[in-house]
Each structure stands twice: as structure tokens, then as C-alpha cells.
mmCIF file of N, CA, C and O in Angstrom:
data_model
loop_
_atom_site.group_PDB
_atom_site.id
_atom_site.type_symbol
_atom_site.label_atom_id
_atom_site.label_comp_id
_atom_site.label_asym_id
_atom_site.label_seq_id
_atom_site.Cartn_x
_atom_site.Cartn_y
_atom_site.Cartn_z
ATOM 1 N N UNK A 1 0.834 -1.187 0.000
ATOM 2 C CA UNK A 1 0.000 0.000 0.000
ATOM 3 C C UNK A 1 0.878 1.250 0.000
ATOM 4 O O UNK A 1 1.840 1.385 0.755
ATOM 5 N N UNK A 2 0.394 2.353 -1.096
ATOM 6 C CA UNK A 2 1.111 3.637 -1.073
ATOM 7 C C UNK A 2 0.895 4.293 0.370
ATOM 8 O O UNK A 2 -0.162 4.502 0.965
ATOM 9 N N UNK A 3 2.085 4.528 0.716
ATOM 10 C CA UNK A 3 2.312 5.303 1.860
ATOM 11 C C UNK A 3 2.023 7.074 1.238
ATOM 12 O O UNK A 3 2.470 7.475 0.163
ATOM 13 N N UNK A 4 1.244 7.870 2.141
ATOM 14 C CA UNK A 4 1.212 9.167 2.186
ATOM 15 C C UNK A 4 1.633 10.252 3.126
ATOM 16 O O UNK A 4 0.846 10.718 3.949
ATOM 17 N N UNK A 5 3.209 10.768 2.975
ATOM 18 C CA UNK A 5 3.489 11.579 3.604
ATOM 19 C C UNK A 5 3.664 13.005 3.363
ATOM 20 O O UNK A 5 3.880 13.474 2.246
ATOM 21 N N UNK A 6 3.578 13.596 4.301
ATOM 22 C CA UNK A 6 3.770 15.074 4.125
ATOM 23 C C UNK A 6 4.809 15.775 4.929
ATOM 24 O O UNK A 6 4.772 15.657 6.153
ATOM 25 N N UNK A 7 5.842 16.578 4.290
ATOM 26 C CA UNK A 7 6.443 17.463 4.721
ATOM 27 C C UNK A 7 6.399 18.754 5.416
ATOM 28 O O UNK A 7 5.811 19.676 4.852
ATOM 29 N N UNK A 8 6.821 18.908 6.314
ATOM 30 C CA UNK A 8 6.881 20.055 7.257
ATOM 31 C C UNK A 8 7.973 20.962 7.122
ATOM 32 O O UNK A 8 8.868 20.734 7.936
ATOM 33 N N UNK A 9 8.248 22.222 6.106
ATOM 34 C CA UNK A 9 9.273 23.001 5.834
ATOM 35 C C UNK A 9 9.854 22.280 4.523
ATOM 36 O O UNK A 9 10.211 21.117 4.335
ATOM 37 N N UNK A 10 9.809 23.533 3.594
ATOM 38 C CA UNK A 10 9.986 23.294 1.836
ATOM 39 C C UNK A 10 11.609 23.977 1.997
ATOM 40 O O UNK A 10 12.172 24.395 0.985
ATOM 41 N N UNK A 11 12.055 24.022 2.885
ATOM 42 C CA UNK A 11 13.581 24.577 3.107
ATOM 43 C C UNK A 11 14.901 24.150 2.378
ATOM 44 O O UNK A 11 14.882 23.805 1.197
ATOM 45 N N UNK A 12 15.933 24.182 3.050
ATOM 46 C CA UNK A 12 17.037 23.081 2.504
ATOM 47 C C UNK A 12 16.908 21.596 2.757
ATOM 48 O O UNK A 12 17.095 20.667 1.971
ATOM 49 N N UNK A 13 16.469 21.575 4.299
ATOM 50 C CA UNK A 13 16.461 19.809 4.392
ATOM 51 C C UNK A 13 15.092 19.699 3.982
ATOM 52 O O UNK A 13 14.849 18.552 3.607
ATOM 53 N N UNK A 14 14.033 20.532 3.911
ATOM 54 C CA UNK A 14 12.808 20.152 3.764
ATOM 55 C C UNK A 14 12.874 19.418 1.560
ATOM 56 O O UNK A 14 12.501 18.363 1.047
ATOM 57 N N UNK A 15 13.478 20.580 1.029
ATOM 58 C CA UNK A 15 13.731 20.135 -0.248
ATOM 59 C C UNK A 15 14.359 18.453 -0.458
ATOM 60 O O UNK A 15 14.178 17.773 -1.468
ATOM 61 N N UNK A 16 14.765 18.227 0.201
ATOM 62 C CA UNK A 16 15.890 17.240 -0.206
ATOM 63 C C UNK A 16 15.204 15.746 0.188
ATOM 64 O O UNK A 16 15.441 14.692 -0.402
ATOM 65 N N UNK A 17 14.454 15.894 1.137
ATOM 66 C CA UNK A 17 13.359 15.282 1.711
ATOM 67 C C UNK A 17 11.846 14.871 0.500
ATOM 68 O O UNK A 17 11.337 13.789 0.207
ATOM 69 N N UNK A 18 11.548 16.200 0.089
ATOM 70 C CA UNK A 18 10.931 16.259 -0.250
ATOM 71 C C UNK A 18 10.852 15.732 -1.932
ATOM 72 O O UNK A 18 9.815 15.349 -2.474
ATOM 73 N N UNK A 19 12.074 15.808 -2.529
ATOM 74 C CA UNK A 19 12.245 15.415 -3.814
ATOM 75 C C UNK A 19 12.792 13.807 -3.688
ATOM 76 O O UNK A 19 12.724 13.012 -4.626
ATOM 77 N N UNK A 20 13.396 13.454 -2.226
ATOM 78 C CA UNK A 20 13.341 11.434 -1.846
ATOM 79 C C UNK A 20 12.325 11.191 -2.093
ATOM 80 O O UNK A 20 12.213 10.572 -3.151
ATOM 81 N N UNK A 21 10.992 11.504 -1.318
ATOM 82 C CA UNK A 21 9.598 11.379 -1.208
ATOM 83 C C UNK A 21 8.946 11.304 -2.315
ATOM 84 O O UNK A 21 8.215 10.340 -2.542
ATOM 85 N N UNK A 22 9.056 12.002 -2.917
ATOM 86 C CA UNK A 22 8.807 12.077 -4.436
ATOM 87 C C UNK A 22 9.126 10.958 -5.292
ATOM 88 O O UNK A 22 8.191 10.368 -5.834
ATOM 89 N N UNK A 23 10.960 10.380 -5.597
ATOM 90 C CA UNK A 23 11.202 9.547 -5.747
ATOM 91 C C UNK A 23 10.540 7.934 -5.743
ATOM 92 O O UNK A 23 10.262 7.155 -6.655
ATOM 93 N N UNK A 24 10.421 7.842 -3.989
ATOM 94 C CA UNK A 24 9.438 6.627 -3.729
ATOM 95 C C UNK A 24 7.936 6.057 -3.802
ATOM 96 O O UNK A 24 7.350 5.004 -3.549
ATOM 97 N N UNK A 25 7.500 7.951 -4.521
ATOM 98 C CA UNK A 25 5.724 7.903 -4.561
ATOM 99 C C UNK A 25 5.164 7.676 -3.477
ATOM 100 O O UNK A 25 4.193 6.984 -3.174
ATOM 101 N N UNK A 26 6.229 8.665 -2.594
ATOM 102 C CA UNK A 26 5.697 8.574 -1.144
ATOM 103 C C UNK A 26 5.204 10.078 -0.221
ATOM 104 O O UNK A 26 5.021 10.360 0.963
ATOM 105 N N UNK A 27 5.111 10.933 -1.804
ATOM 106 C CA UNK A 27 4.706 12.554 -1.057
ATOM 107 C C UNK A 27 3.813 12.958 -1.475
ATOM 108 O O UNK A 27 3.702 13.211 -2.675
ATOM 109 N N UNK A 28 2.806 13.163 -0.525
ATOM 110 C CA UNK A 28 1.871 13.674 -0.741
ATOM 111 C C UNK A 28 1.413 15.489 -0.261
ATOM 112 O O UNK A 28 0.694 16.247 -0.912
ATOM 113 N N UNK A 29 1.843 15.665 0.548
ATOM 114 C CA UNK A 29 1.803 17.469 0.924
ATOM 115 C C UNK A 29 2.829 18.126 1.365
ATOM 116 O O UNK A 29 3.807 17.545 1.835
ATOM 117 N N UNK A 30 2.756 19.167 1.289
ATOM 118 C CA UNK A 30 3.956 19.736 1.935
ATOM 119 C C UNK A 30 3.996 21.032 2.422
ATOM 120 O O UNK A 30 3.771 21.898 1.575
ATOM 121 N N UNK A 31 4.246 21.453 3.692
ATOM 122 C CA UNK A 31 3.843 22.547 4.311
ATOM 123 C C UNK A 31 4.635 23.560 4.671
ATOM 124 O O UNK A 31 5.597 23.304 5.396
ATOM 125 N N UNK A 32 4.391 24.909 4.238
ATOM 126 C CA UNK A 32 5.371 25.777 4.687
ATOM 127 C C UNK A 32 4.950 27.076 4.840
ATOM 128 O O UNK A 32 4.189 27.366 3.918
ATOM 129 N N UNK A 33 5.169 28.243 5.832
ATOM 130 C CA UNK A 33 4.168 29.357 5.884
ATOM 131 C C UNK A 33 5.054 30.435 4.480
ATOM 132 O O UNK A 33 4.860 31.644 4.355
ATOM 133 N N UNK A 34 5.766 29.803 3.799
ATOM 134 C CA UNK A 34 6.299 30.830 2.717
ATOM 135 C C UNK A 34 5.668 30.507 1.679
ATOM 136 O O UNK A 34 5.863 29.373 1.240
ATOM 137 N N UNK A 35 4.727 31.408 0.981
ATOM 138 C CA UNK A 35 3.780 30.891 -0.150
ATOM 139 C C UNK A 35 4.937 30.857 -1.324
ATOM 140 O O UNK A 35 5.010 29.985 -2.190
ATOM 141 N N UNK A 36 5.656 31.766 -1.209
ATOM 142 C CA UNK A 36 6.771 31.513 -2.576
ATOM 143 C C UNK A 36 7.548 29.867 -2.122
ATOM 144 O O UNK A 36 7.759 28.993 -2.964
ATOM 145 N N UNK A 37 7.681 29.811 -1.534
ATOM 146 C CA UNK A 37 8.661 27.668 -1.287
ATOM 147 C C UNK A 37 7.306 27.582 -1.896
ATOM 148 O O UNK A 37 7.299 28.022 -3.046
ATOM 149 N N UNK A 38 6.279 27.194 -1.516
ATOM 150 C CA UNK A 38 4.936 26.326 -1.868
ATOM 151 C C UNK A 38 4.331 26.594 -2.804
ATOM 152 O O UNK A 38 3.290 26.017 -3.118
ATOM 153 N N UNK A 39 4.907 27.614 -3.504
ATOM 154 C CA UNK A 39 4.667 27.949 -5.416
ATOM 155 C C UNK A 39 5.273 26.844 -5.839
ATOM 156 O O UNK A 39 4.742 25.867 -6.367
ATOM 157 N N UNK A 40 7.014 27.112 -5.465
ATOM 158 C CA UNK A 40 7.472 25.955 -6.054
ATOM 159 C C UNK A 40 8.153 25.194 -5.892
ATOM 160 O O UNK A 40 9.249 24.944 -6.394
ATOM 161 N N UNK A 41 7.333 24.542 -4.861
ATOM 162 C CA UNK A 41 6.697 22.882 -4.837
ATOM 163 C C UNK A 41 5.793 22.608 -5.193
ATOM 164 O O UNK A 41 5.509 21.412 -5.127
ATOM 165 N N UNK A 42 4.961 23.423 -5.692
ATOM 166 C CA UNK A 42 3.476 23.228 -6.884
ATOM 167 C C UNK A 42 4.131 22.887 -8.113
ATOM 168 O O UNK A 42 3.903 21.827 -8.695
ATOM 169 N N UNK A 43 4.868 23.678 -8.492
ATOM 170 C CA UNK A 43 5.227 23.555 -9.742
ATOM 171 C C UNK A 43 6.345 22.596 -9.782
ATOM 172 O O UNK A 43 6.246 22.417 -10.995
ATOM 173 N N UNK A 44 7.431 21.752 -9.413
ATOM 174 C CA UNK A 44 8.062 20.732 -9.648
ATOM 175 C C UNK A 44 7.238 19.383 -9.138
ATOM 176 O O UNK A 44 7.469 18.281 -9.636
ATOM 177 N N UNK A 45 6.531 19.529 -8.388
ATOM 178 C CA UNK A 45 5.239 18.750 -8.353
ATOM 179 C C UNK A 45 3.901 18.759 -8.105
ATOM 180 O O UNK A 45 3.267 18.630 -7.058
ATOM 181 N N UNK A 46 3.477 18.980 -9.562
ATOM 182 C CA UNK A 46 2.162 19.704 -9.227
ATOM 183 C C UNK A 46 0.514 18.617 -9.070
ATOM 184 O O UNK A 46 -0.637 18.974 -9.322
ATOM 185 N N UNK A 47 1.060 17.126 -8.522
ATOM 186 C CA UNK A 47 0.007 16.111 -7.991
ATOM 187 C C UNK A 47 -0.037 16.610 -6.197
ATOM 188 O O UNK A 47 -1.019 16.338 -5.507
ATOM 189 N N UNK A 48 1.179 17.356 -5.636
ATOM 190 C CA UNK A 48 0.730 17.298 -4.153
ATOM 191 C C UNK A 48 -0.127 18.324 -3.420
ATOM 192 O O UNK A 48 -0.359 19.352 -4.056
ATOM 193 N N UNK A 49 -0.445 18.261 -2.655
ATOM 194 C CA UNK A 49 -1.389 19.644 -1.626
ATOM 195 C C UNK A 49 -0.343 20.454 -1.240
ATOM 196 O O UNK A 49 0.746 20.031 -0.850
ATOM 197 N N UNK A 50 -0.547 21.207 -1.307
ATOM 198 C CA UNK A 50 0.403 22.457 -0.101
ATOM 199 C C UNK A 50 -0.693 23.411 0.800
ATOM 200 O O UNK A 50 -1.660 24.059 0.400
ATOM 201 N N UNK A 51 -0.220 23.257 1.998
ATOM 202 C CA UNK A 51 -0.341 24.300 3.236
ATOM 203 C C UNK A 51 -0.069 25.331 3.457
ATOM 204 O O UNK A 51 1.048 25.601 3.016
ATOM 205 N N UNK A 52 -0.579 26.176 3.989
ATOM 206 C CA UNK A 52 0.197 27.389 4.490
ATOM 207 C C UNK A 52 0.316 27.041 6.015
ATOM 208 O O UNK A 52 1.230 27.758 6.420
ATOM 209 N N UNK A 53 -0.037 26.486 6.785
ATOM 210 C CA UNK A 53 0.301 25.842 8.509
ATOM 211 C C UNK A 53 0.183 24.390 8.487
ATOM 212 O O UNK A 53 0.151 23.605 7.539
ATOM 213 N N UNK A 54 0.134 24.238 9.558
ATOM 214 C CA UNK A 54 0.076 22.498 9.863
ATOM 215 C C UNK A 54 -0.860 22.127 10.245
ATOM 216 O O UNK A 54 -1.042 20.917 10.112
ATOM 217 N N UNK A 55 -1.840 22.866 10.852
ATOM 218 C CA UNK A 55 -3.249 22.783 11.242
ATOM 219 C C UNK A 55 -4.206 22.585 9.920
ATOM 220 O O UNK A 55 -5.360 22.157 9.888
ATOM 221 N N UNK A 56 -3.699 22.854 9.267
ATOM 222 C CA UNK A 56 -4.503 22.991 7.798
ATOM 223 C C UNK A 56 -3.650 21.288 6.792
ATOM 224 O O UNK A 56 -4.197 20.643 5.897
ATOM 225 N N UNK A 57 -2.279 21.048 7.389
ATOM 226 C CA UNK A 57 -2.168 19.572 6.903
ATOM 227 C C UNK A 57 -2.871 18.650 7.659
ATOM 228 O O UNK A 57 -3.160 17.615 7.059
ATOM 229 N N UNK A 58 -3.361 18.776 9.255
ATOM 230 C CA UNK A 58 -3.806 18.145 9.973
ATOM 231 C C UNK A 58 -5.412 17.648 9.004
ATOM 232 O O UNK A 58 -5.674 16.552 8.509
ATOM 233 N N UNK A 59 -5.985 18.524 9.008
ATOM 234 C CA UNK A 59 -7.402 17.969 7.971
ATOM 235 C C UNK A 59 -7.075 17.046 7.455
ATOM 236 O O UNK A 59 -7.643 16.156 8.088
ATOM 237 N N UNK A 60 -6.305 16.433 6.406
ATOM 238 C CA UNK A 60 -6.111 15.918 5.791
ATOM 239 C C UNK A 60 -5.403 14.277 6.550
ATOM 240 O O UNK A 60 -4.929 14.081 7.669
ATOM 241 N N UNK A 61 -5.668 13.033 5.005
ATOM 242 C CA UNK A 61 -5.542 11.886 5.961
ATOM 243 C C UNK A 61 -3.690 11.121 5.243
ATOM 244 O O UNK A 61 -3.374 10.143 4.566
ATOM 245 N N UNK A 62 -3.021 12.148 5.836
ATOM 246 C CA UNK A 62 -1.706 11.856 5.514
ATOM 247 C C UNK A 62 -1.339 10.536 6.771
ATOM 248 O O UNK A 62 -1.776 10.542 7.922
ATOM 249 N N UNK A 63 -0.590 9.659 6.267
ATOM 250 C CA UNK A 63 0.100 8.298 6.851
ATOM 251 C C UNK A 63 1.195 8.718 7.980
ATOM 252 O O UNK A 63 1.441 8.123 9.029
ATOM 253 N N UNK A 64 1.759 9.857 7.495
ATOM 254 C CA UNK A 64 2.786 10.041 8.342
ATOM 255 C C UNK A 64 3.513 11.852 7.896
ATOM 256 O O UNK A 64 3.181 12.492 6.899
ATOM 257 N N UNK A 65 4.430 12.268 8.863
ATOM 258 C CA UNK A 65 4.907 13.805 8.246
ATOM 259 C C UNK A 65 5.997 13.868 8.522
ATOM 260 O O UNK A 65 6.292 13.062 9.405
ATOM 261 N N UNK A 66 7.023 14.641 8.080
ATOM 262 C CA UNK A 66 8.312 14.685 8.356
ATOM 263 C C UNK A 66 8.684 16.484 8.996
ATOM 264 O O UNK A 66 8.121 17.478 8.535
ATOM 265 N N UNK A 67 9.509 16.511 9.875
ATOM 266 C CA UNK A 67 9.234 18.144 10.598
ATOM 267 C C UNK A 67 10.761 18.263 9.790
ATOM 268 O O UNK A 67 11.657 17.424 9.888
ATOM 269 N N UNK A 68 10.804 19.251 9.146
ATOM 270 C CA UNK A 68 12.106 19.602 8.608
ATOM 271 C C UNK A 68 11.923 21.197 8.548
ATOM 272 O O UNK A 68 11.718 21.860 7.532
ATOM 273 N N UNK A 69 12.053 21.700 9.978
ATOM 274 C CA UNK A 69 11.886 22.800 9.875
ATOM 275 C C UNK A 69 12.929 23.340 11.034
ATOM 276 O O UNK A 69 13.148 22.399 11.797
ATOM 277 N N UNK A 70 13.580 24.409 11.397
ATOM 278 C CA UNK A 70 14.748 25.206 12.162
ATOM 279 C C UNK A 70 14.422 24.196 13.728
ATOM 280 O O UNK A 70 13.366 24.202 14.360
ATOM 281 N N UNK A 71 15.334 23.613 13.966
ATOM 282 C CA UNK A 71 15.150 22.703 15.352
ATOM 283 C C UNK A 71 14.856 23.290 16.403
ATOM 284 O O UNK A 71 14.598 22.813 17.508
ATOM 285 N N UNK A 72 14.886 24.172 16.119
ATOM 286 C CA UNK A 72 14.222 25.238 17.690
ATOM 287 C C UNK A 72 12.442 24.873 17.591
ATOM 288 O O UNK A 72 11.767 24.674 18.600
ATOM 289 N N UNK A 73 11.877 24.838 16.161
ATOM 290 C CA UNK A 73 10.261 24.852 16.106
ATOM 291 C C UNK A 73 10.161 22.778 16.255
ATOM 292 O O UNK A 73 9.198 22.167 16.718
ATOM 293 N N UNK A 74 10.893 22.423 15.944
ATOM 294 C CA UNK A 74 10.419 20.938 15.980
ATOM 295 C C UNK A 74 9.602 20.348 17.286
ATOM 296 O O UNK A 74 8.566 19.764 16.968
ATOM 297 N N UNK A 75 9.843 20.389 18.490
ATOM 298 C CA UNK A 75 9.306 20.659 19.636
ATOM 299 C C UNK A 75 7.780 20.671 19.354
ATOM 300 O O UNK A 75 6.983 19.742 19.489
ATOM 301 N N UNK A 76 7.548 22.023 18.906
ATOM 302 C CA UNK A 76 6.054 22.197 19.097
ATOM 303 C C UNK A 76 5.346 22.095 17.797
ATOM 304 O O UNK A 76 4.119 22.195 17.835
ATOM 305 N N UNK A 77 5.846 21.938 16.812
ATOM 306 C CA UNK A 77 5.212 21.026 15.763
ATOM 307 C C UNK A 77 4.686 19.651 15.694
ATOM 308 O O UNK A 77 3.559 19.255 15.396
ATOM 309 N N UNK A 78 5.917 18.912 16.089
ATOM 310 C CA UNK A 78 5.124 17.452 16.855
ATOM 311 C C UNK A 78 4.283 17.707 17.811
ATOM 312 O O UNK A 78 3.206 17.902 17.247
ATOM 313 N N UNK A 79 4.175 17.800 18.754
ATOM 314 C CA UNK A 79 3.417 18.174 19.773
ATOM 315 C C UNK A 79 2.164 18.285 18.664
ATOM 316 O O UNK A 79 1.298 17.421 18.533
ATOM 317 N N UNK A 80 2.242 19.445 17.944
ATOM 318 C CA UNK A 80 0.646 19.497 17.622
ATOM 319 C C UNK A 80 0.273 18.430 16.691
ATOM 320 O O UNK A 80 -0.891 18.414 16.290
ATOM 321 N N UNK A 81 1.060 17.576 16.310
ATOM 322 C CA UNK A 81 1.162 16.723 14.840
ATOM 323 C C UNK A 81 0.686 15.633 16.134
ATOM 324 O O UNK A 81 -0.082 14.868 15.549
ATOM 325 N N UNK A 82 0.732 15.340 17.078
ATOM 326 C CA UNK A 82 0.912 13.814 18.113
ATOM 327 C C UNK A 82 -1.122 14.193 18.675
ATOM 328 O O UNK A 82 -2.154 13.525 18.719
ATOM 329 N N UNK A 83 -0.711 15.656 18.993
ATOM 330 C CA UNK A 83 -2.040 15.671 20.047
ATOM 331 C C UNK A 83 -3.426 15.930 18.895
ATOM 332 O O UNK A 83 -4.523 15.438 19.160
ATOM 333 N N UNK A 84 -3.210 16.726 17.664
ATOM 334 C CA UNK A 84 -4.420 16.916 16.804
ATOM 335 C C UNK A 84 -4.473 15.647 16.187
ATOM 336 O O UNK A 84 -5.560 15.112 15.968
ATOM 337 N N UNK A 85 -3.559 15.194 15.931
ATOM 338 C CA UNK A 85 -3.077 13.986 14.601
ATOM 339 C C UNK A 85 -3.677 12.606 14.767
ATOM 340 O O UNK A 85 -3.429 11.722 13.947
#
């Protein structure tokens, strides 16, 4: 069964992540509050969802997410990814 994950930060590690994912037909969204990153990640893949928060990937029935965002925010991203999720 296709696994559906989504990314948390279209950044440097979030990119690199995000184009593996891709690779394995294993990405499905990807979230970032910079609408320019999430232009384009529309446009080098334009089958996935993009976010502007994580509360807004939460709706959605993703398998799993990856936090690739400044390690100071990882903390309270899970947190909300564990307790809404």
C-alpha cells in the first residue's frame, strides 16, 4: 500500500526530503508558511497539496509527516502533529 506523507518546511532539508519522497511515490503534501517555497513545490510537483500551517495539513488523511523545519520549532510542531493527529 502507497504510503502518504507530508512534509513540514519546503527549506534546505525540507527540499531534499521532499524530492526522496517524491522519488518513492511517497509525497503527498507539503507545508510551509512561505507561499513563494509552496509555489514551487506546486510547480516541480504539481500532484501534491500544499499548506500554508500544519493545522490545515492536519485535515487531511496523511500516513505520516516529516518536521524539517529550524530545530528550535520541531518541539512544538510534533506536539501538535501527536495531540491533533
Amino acid at each position: 500500500m502507497r504510503k502518504k506523507i507530508c512534509v513540514v518546511g519546503a527549506g534546505y532539508w525540507g527540499k531534499n526530503h521532499i524530492k526522496t519522497l517524491h522519488k518513492l511515490d511517497a509525497l503527498e503534501g507539503v507545508v510551509d508558511f512561505n507561499k513563494e517555497a509552496l509555489k514551487t513545490q506546486e510547480s516541480k510537483y504539481p500532484k501534491i497539496k500544499t499548506h500554508f500551517n500544519i493545522n490545515e495539513a492536519l485535515t487531511y488523511d496523511y500516513d505520516g509527516y516529516i518536521v524539517a523545519t529550524p530545530a528550535n520549532t520541531h518541539f512544538s510542531i510534533s506536539k501538535t502533529i501527536i495531540e491533533q493527529g
